[in-house]
Amino acid sequence: MRAHLLLPLIALPLLAGCMHDAASYQIAGRDHALTLIADQPWFWKPEADLAVVAARLPDCQRRHNLKAVPIASIAMEVHRAGDKTYVLRQGKKLYLVETQTCEGFRALEEEPPGGLGEWLGTFKVEGGKLRFAANPDLQAEGASGTAGVAGAAAGQ
């Protein structure tokens, strides 16, 4: 067998440790959602690059890049701050994102005056996969009837 044919087989174990994953909080079906993307391009890098995609199709869709974080500490709370407006909290970092135009996105220095809003759930890594875990109180109440949960690993 030729050496150039073996190279991909040799590289395969190195790439297998990488994380390329996404999970969505479905606001009103598949077309209206917030999706968190975690991308670890190199297996030796203990961090993942994060991005959030705000989508309300067919009107808008936009990707907003966040700071890289250690894979073990990926946990981002989602709070509804108003109509089509959400506050994302990752540790002490706060982000404001909206799905009216999907253009509005910014880091917040402090909590908004009215608070974070209703906690909808948390993006987190469970069993090596990125998932959205909905607030169990909302699921029990059925208050967010249109809100759904989806998690999808890249390549699935």
Short mmCIF file of N, CA and C in Angstrom, two decimals:
data_model
loop_
_atom_site.label_atom_id
_atom_site.label_comp_id
_atom_site.label_asym_id
_atom_site.label_seq_id
_atom_site.Cartn_x
_atom_site.Cartn_y
_atom_site.Cartn_z
N MET A 1 0.85 -1.18 0.00
CA MET A 1 0.00 0.00 0.00
C MET A 1 0.89 1.24 0.00
N ARG A 2 0.48 2.24 -0.69
CA ARG A 2 1.27 3.45 -0.80
C ARG A 2 1.13 4.31 0.45
N ALA A 3 2.20 5.05 0.77
CA ALA A 3 2.24 5.86 1.99
C ALA A 3 1.15 6.93 2.00
N HIS A 4 0.86 7.54 0.84
CA HIS A 4 -0.16 8.60 0.81
C HIS A 4 -1.56 8.07 1.10
N LEU A 5 -1.77 6.80 0.91
CA LEU A 5 -3.06 6.20 1.24
C LEU A 5 -3.18 5.91 2.74
N LEU A 6 -2.06 5.72 3.41
CA LEU A 6 -2.06 5.45 4.85
C LEU A 6 -2.20 6.72 5.69
N LEU A 7 -1.82 7.86 5.15
CA LEU A 7 -1.85 9.11 5.91
C LEU A 7 -3.23 9.40 6.51
N PRO A 8 -4.31 9.30 5.75
CA PRO A 8 -5.63 9.55 6.37
C PRO A 8 -5.95 8.59 7.52
N LEU A 9 -5.51 7.35 7.40
CA LEU A 9 -5.76 6.38 8.48
C LEU A 9 -4.96 6.73 9.72
N ILE A 10 -3.76 7.25 9.54
CA ILE A 10 -2.94 7.65 10.68
C ILE A 10 -3.54 8.87 11.37
N ALA A 11 -4.09 9.81 10.59
CA ALA A 11 -4.65 11.04 11.13
C ALA A 11 -6.00 10.83 11.81
N LEU A 12 -6.70 9.77 11.45
CA LEU A 12 -8.04 9.53 11.98
C LEU A 12 -8.11 9.51 13.51
N PRO A 13 -7.23 8.81 14.22
CA PRO A 13 -7.30 8.85 15.69
C PRO A 13 -7.06 10.24 16.27
N LEU A 14 -6.26 11.05 15.59
CA LEU A 14 -5.99 12.40 16.07
C LEU A 14 -7.22 13.28 15.95
N LEU A 15 -7.98 13.09 14.90
CA LEU A 15 -9.18 13.90 14.68
C LEU A 15 -10.37 13.40 15.48
N ALA A 16 -10.34 12.15 15.89
CA ALA A 16 -11.46 11.56 16.61
C ALA A 16 -11.72 12.25 17.95
N GLY A 17 -10.70 12.85 18.55
CA GLY A 17 -10.86 13.51 19.84
C GLY A 17 -11.44 14.90 19.74
N CYS A 18 -11.67 15.38 18.54
CA CYS A 18 -12.19 16.74 18.36
C CYS A 18 -13.70 16.79 18.60
N MET A 19 -14.17 17.94 19.06
CA MET A 19 -15.60 18.13 19.28
C MET A 19 -16.15 19.09 18.21
N HIS A 20 -17.13 18.64 17.49
CA HIS A 20 -17.86 19.47 16.53
C HIS A 20 -19.33 19.16 16.79
N ASP A 21 -19.99 20.01 17.56
CA ASP A 21 -21.31 19.67 18.04
C ASP A 21 -22.20 20.90 18.07
N ALA A 22 -23.50 20.68 18.06
CA ALA A 22 -24.47 21.77 18.13
C ALA A 22 -25.74 21.28 18.82
N ALA A 23 -26.43 22.19 19.47
CA ALA A 23 -27.72 21.89 20.09
C ALA A 23 -28.60 23.13 19.93
N SER A 24 -29.90 22.90 19.84
CA SER A 24 -30.84 24.00 19.61
C SER A 24 -31.92 24.08 20.67
N TYR A 25 -32.31 25.31 20.96
CA TYR A 25 -33.51 25.58 21.73
C TYR A 25 -34.54 26.05 20.71
N GLN A 26 -35.55 25.24 20.47
CA GLN A 26 -36.57 25.59 19.48
C GLN A 26 -37.64 26.44 20.14
N ILE A 27 -37.75 27.66 19.65
CA ILE A 27 -38.66 28.64 20.24
C ILE A 27 -40.08 28.42 19.73
N ALA A 28 -40.23 28.36 18.43
CA ALA A 28 -41.54 28.14 17.81
C ALA A 28 -41.34 27.24 16.61
N GLY A 29 -40.98 26.00 16.87
CA GLY A 29 -40.71 25.06 15.79
C GLY A 29 -39.27 25.19 15.30
N ARG A 30 -38.96 24.44 14.27
CA ARG A 30 -37.59 24.38 13.76
C ARG A 30 -37.12 25.69 13.14
N ASP A 31 -38.02 26.52 12.70
CA ASP A 31 -37.64 27.75 12.00
C ASP A 31 -37.34 28.92 12.93
N HIS A 32 -37.65 28.80 14.19
CA HIS A 32 -37.39 29.87 15.15
C HIS A 32 -36.63 29.25 16.32
N ALA A 33 -35.31 29.50 16.35
CA ALA A 33 -34.49 28.80 17.33
C ALA A 33 -33.21 29.56 17.66
N LEU A 34 -32.64 29.20 18.80
CA LEU A 34 -31.29 29.59 19.17
C LEU A 34 -30.46 28.31 19.18
N THR A 35 -29.33 28.32 18.49
CA THR A 35 -28.48 27.15 18.39
C THR A 35 -27.09 27.50 18.91
N LEU A 36 -26.57 26.67 19.79
CA LEU A 36 -25.21 26.83 20.28
C LEU A 36 -24.33 25.84 19.54
N ILE A 37 -23.22 26.33 18.99
CA ILE A 37 -22.27 25.50 18.26
C ILE A 37 -20.96 25.49 19.03
N ALA A 38 -20.41 24.29 19.26
CA ALA A 38 -19.12 24.12 19.92
C ALA A 38 -18.18 23.43 18.94
N ASP A 39 -17.03 24.03 18.72
CA ASP A 39 -16.09 23.51 17.74
C ASP A 39 -14.68 23.46 18.34
N GLN A 40 -14.15 22.25 18.49
CA GLN A 40 -12.78 22.04 18.96
C GLN A 40 -11.98 21.56 17.75
N PRO A 41 -11.28 22.45 17.07
CA PRO A 41 -10.63 22.06 15.82
C PRO A 41 -9.40 21.15 16.01
N TRP A 42 -8.78 21.17 17.17
CA TRP A 42 -7.58 20.37 17.40
C TRP A 42 -7.73 19.57 18.68
N PHE A 43 -7.43 18.28 18.63
CA PHE A 43 -7.66 17.42 19.78
C PHE A 43 -6.83 17.83 20.99
N TRP A 44 -5.69 18.48 20.79
CA TRP A 44 -4.85 18.87 21.92
C TRP A 44 -5.29 20.20 22.54
N LYS A 45 -6.21 20.87 21.90
CA LYS A 45 -6.71 22.14 22.42
C LYS A 45 -7.85 21.83 23.40
N PRO A 46 -7.70 22.17 24.70
CA PRO A 46 -8.74 21.82 25.68
C PRO A 46 -9.95 22.75 25.64
N GLU A 47 -10.00 23.65 24.67
CA GLU A 47 -11.10 24.61 24.57
C GLU A 47 -11.91 24.37 23.30
N ALA A 48 -13.13 24.85 23.33
CA ALA A 48 -13.99 24.83 22.15
C ALA A 48 -14.36 26.26 21.80
N ASP A 49 -14.34 26.57 20.51
CA ASP A 49 -14.84 27.86 20.04
C ASP A 49 -16.35 27.77 20.03
N LEU A 50 -17.02 28.78 20.59
CA LEU A 50 -18.47 28.77 20.66
C LEU A 50 -19.06 29.84 19.74
N ALA A 51 -20.24 29.54 19.24
CA ALA A 51 -21.02 30.51 18.46
C ALA A 51 -22.49 30.24 18.74
N VAL A 52 -23.29 31.28 18.69
CA VAL A 52 -24.73 31.12 18.82
C VAL A 52 -25.35 31.59 17.50
N VAL A 53 -26.31 30.82 17.02
CA VAL A 53 -27.03 31.17 15.80
C VAL A 53 -28.45 31.52 16.20
N ALA A 54 -28.83 32.76 15.89
CA ALA A 54 -30.21 33.20 16.10
C ALA A 54 -30.92 33.04 14.76
N ALA A 55 -32.06 32.37 14.77
CA ALA A 55 -32.77 32.13 13.52
C ALA A 55 -34.27 32.29 13.70
N ARG A 56 -34.87 32.98 12.76
CA ARG A 56 -36.33 33.07 12.64
C ARG A 56 -36.59 33.08 11.14
N LEU A 57 -36.62 31.88 10.59
CA LEU A 57 -36.72 31.72 9.14
C LEU A 57 -38.15 31.89 8.67
N PRO A 58 -38.35 32.45 7.51
CA PRO A 58 -37.37 32.84 6.50
C PRO A 58 -36.85 34.27 6.65
N ASP A 59 -37.22 34.95 7.73
CA ASP A 59 -36.89 36.37 7.86
C ASP A 59 -35.43 36.64 8.19
N CYS A 60 -34.83 35.84 9.07
CA CYS A 60 -33.46 36.14 9.46
C CYS A 60 -32.75 34.93 10.03
N GLN A 61 -31.43 34.97 9.92
CA GLN A 61 -30.56 33.99 10.53
C GLN A 61 -29.18 34.61 10.60
N ARG A 62 -28.54 34.52 11.77
CA ARG A 62 -27.23 35.14 11.94
C ARG A 62 -26.42 34.38 12.98
N ARG A 63 -25.14 34.21 12.68
CA ARG A 63 -24.21 33.56 13.59
C ARG A 63 -23.41 34.62 14.34
N HIS A 64 -23.32 34.46 15.66
CA HIS A 64 -22.56 35.38 16.51
C HIS A 64 -21.50 34.57 17.23
N ASN A 65 -20.24 34.93 17.05
CA ASN A 65 -19.15 34.20 17.69
C ASN A 65 -18.97 34.65 19.14
N LEU A 66 -18.70 33.68 20.00
CA LEU A 66 -18.46 33.92 21.42
C LEU A 66 -17.00 33.57 21.71
N LYS A 67 -16.59 33.78 22.93
CA LYS A 67 -15.22 33.45 23.33
C LYS A 67 -15.08 31.94 23.51
N ALA A 68 -13.87 31.44 23.25
CA ALA A 68 -13.58 30.02 23.47
C ALA A 68 -13.62 29.73 24.97
N VAL A 69 -14.07 28.53 25.31
CA VAL A 69 -14.16 28.12 26.71
C VAL A 69 -13.66 26.69 26.85
N PRO A 70 -13.19 26.32 28.05
CA PRO A 70 -12.82 24.91 28.27
C PRO A 70 -14.04 24.01 28.04
N ILE A 71 -13.82 22.91 27.37
CA ILE A 71 -14.93 22.01 27.03
C ILE A 71 -15.68 21.57 28.28
N ALA A 72 -14.94 21.30 29.33
CA ALA A 72 -15.57 20.82 30.57
C ALA A 72 -16.50 21.85 31.20
N SER A 73 -16.34 23.13 30.85
CA SER A 73 -17.18 24.15 31.48
C SER A 73 -18.21 24.75 30.52
N ILE A 74 -18.52 24.05 29.43
CA ILE A 74 -19.57 24.54 28.54
C ILE A 74 -20.92 24.39 29.25
N ALA A 75 -21.49 25.50 29.62
CA ALA A 75 -22.82 25.54 30.22
C ALA A 75 -23.34 26.95 29.99
N MET A 76 -24.41 27.07 29.23
CA MET A 76 -24.95 28.39 28.93
C MET A 76 -26.45 28.40 29.17
N GLU A 77 -26.86 29.22 30.13
CA GLU A 77 -28.28 29.37 30.45
C GLU A 77 -28.94 30.26 29.41
N VAL A 78 -30.20 29.96 29.12
CA VAL A 78 -31.01 30.77 28.20
C VAL A 78 -32.18 31.33 28.99
N HIS A 79 -32.32 32.67 28.94
CA HIS A 79 -33.41 33.36 29.64
C HIS A 79 -34.19 34.20 28.63
N ARG A 80 -35.52 34.19 28.73
CA ARG A 80 -36.35 35.04 27.88
C ARG A 80 -36.49 36.39 28.58
N ALA A 81 -35.92 37.43 27.96
CA ALA A 81 -35.95 38.76 28.55
C ALA A 81 -37.11 39.59 28.01
N GLY A 82 -37.70 39.17 26.92
CA GLY A 82 -38.80 39.89 26.29
C GLY A 82 -39.19 39.16 25.02
N ASP A 83 -40.09 39.79 24.24
CA ASP A 83 -40.52 39.19 22.99
C ASP A 83 -39.34 39.09 22.03
N LYS A 84 -38.98 37.87 21.66
CA LYS A 84 -37.88 37.59 20.74
C LYS A 84 -36.53 38.13 21.23
N THR A 85 -36.38 38.30 22.54
CA THR A 85 -35.14 38.80 23.14
C THR A 85 -34.71 37.84 24.25
N TYR A 86 -33.44 37.48 24.22
CA TYR A 86 -32.93 36.46 25.13
C TYR A 86 -31.61 36.91 25.75
N VAL A 87 -31.41 36.52 27.00
CA VAL A 87 -30.14 36.74 27.68
C VAL A 87 -29.50 35.37 27.86
N LEU A 88 -28.26 35.26 27.43
CA LEU A 88 -27.49 34.04 27.58
C LEU A 88 -26.47 34.27 28.69
N ARG A 89 -26.38 33.33 29.62
CA ARG A 89 -25.42 33.48 30.71
C ARG A 89 -24.51 32.27 30.74
N GLN A 90 -23.21 32.57 30.66
CA GLN A 90 -22.19 31.53 30.74
C GLN A 90 -21.23 31.94 31.85
N GLY A 91 -21.42 31.36 33.02
CA GLY A 91 -20.64 31.79 34.17
C GLY A 91 -20.97 33.24 34.49
N LYS A 92 -19.96 34.10 34.46
CA LYS A 92 -20.18 35.52 34.72
C LYS A 92 -20.42 36.32 33.45
N LYS A 93 -20.28 35.68 32.29
CA LYS A 93 -20.48 36.38 31.02
C LYS A 93 -21.96 36.40 30.65
N LEU A 94 -22.42 37.56 30.20
CA LEU A 94 -23.81 37.73 29.77
C LEU A 94 -23.84 38.24 28.34
N TYR A 95 -24.76 37.71 27.55
CA TYR A 95 -24.94 38.14 26.17
C TYR A 95 -26.42 38.39 25.92
N LEU A 96 -26.72 39.41 25.15
CA LEU A 96 -28.09 39.72 24.75
C LEU A 96 -28.21 39.39 23.27
N VAL A 97 -29.21 38.61 22.90
CA VAL A 97 -29.43 38.23 21.51
C VAL A 97 -30.93 38.33 21.22
N GLU A 98 -31.26 38.69 19.98
CA GLU A 98 -32.67 38.81 19.62
C GLU A 98 -32.94 38.07 18.31
N THR A 99 -34.19 37.68 18.13
CA THR A 99 -34.56 36.96 16.92
C THR A 99 -35.58 37.72 16.07
N GLN A 100 -35.77 39.00 16.34
CA GLN A 100 -36.65 39.81 15.49
C GLN A 100 -35.95 40.07 14.15
N THR A 101 -34.71 40.56 14.21
CA THR A 101 -33.92 40.79 13.00
C THR A 101 -32.68 39.89 12.98
N CYS A 102 -32.37 39.26 14.11
CA CYS A 102 -31.19 38.40 14.32
C CYS A 102 -29.89 39.19 14.27
N GLU A 103 -29.96 40.49 14.10
CA GLU A 103 -28.77 41.35 14.04
C GLU A 103 -28.31 41.74 15.44
N GLY A 104 -29.25 41.91 16.36
CA GLY A 104 -28.93 42.40 17.69
C GLY A 104 -28.20 41.37 18.53
N PHE A 105 -26.99 41.68 18.89
CA PHE A 105 -26.19 40.80 19.74
C PHE A 105 -25.13 41.65 20.40
N ARG A 106 -24.98 41.48 21.72
CA ARG A 106 -23.90 42.21 22.40
C ARG A 106 -23.64 41.57 23.76
N ALA A 107 -22.40 41.75 24.20
CA ALA A 107 -22.03 41.32 25.55
C ALA A 107 -22.55 42.36 26.52
N LEU A 108 -23.01 41.91 27.66
CA LEU A 108 -23.50 42.81 28.70
C LEU A 108 -22.48 42.88 29.83
N GLU A 109 -22.31 44.06 30.37
CA GLU A 109 -21.39 44.24 31.49
C GLU A 109 -22.02 43.79 32.81
N GLU A 110 -23.34 43.89 32.88
CA GLU A 110 -24.05 43.51 34.11
C GLU A 110 -25.45 43.06 33.74
N GLU A 111 -26.13 42.49 34.71
CA GLU A 111 -27.50 42.03 34.51
C GLU A 111 -28.38 43.20 34.09
N PRO A 112 -29.34 42.97 33.17
CA PRO A 112 -30.28 44.04 32.82
C PRO A 112 -31.06 44.49 34.05
N PRO A 113 -31.51 45.75 34.08
CA PRO A 113 -32.23 46.29 35.25
C PRO A 113 -33.43 45.44 35.68
N GLY A 114 -34.12 44.84 34.73
CA GLY A 114 -35.28 44.02 35.06
C GLY A 114 -34.94 42.58 35.36
N GLY A 115 -33.65 42.25 35.41
CA GLY A 115 -33.23 40.87 35.65
C GLY A 115 -33.01 40.12 34.35
N LEU A 116 -32.67 38.86 34.47
CA LEU A 116 -32.36 38.04 33.29
C LEU A 116 -33.61 37.59 32.56
N GLY A 117 -34.72 37.55 33.24
CA GLY A 117 -35.94 37.06 32.63
C GLY A 117 -36.18 35.60 32.99
N GLU A 118 -37.16 35.01 32.36
CA GLU A 118 -37.56 33.63 32.65
C GLU A 118 -36.48 32.66 32.16
N TRP A 119 -36.04 31.77 33.07
CA TRP A 119 -35.04 30.76 32.70
C TRP A 119 -35.72 29.67 31.88
N LEU A 120 -35.24 29.48 30.65
CA LEU A 120 -35.83 28.50 29.75
C LEU A 120 -35.11 27.16 29.77
N GLY A 121 -33.82 27.19 30.08
CA GLY A 121 -33.04 25.96 30.11
C GLY A 121 -31.56 26.27 29.95
N THR A 122 -30.76 25.22 29.79
CA THR A 122 -29.31 25.36 29.74
C THR A 122 -28.70 24.47 28.66
N PHE A 123 -27.83 25.05 27.86
CA PHE A 123 -27.00 24.26 26.95
C PHE A 123 -25.87 23.69 27.79
N LYS A 124 -25.60 22.38 27.67
CA LYS A 124 -24.50 21.77 28.42
C LYS A 124 -24.07 20.48 27.75
N VAL A 125 -22.88 20.02 28.11
CA VAL A 125 -22.36 18.77 27.58
C VAL A 125 -22.78 17.65 28.52
N GLU A 126 -23.46 16.66 27.96
CA GLU A 126 -23.89 15.47 28.71
C GLU A 126 -23.51 14.25 27.90
N GLY A 127 -22.74 13.36 28.52
CA GLY A 127 -22.34 12.14 27.82
C GLY A 127 -21.50 12.43 26.58
N GLY A 128 -20.73 13.50 26.64
CA GLY A 128 -19.86 13.85 25.52
C GLY A 128 -20.57 14.56 24.38
N LYS A 129 -21.86 14.85 24.53
CA LYS A 129 -22.65 15.53 23.49
C LYS A 129 -23.21 16.83 24.03
N LEU A 130 -23.25 17.83 23.17
CA LEU A 130 -23.87 19.10 23.53
C LEU A 130 -25.39 18.94 23.45
N ARG A 131 -26.09 19.36 24.50
CA ARG A 131 -27.55 19.22 24.58
C ARG A 131 -28.15 20.49 25.15
N PHE A 132 -29.44 20.68 24.90
CA PHE A 132 -30.20 21.73 25.57
C PHE A 132 -31.11 21.03 26.56
N ALA A 133 -30.96 21.35 27.83
CA ALA A 133 -31.80 20.79 28.88
C ALA A 133 -32.81 21.86 29.27
N ALA A 134 -34.07 21.63 28.95
CA ALA A 134 -35.13 22.60 29.23
C ALA A 134 -35.38 22.70 30.72
N ASN A 135 -35.82 23.87 31.16
CA ASN A 135 -36.21 24.09 32.55
C ASN A 135 -37.34 23.10 32.87
N PRO A 136 -37.12 22.18 33.82
CA PRO A 136 -38.14 21.17 34.11
C PRO A 136 -39.45 21.77 34.61
N ASP A 137 -39.40 22.93 35.26
CA ASP A 137 -40.63 23.56 35.74
C ASP A 137 -41.49 24.01 34.56
N LEU A 138 -40.87 24.48 33.50
CA LEU A 138 -41.63 24.90 32.32
C LEU A 138 -42.23 23.70 31.61
N GLN A 139 -41.47 22.61 31.55
CA GLN A 139 -41.99 21.40 30.91
C GLN A 139 -43.18 20.86 31.68
N ALA A 140 -43.11 20.89 33.01
CA ALA A 140 -44.20 20.38 33.83
C ALA A 140 -45.45 21.24 33.68
N GLU A 141 -45.27 22.55 33.59
CA GLU A 141 -46.40 23.46 33.45
C GLU A 141 -46.99 23.42 32.06
N GLY A 142 -46.13 23.08 31.06
CA GLY A 142 -46.59 23.15 29.68
C GLY A 142 -46.69 24.58 29.22
N ALA A 143 -46.10 25.52 29.98
CA ALA A 143 -46.21 26.94 29.68
C ALA A 143 -45.53 27.31 28.39
N SER A 144 -44.48 26.59 28.04
CA SER A 144 -43.78 26.94 26.80
C SER A 144 -44.11 25.90 25.74
N GLY A 145 -45.37 25.74 25.45
CA GLY A 145 -45.84 24.70 24.55
C GLY A 145 -45.15 24.67 23.21
N THR A 146 -44.69 25.81 22.71
CA THR A 146 -44.02 25.81 21.42
C THR A 146 -42.53 25.61 21.55
N ALA A 147 -42.02 25.65 22.75
CA ALA A 147 -40.58 25.49 22.94
C ALA A 147 -40.22 24.02 22.88
N GLY A 148 -39.20 23.72 22.13
CA GLY A 148 -38.77 22.34 22.00
C GLY A 148 -37.29 22.22 22.25
N VAL A 149 -36.81 21.00 22.22
CA VAL A 149 -35.41 20.73 22.50
C VAL A 149 -34.87 19.88 21.37
N ALA A 150 -33.69 20.23 20.91
CA ALA A 150 -33.03 19.40 19.89
C ALA A 150 -31.54 19.45 20.13
N GLY A 151 -30.89 18.36 19.97
CA GLY A 151 -29.43 18.30 20.05
C GLY A 151 -28.94 17.48 18.88
N ALA A 152 -27.92 17.96 18.21
CA ALA A 152 -27.43 17.23 17.04
C ALA A 152 -25.92 17.33 16.99
N ALA A 153 -25.29 16.20 16.90
CA ALA A 153 -23.84 16.19 16.73
C ALA A 153 -23.53 16.36 15.27
N ALA A 154 -22.48 17.06 14.97
CA ALA A 154 -22.07 17.24 13.58
C ALA A 154 -21.78 15.87 13.00
N GLY A 155 -22.22 15.68 11.79
CA GLY A 155 -21.97 14.41 11.12
C GLY A 155 -23.07 13.39 11.36
N GLN A 156 -24.06 13.71 12.16
CA GLN A 156 -25.15 12.76 12.38
C GLN A 156 -26.30 13.08 11.47
#
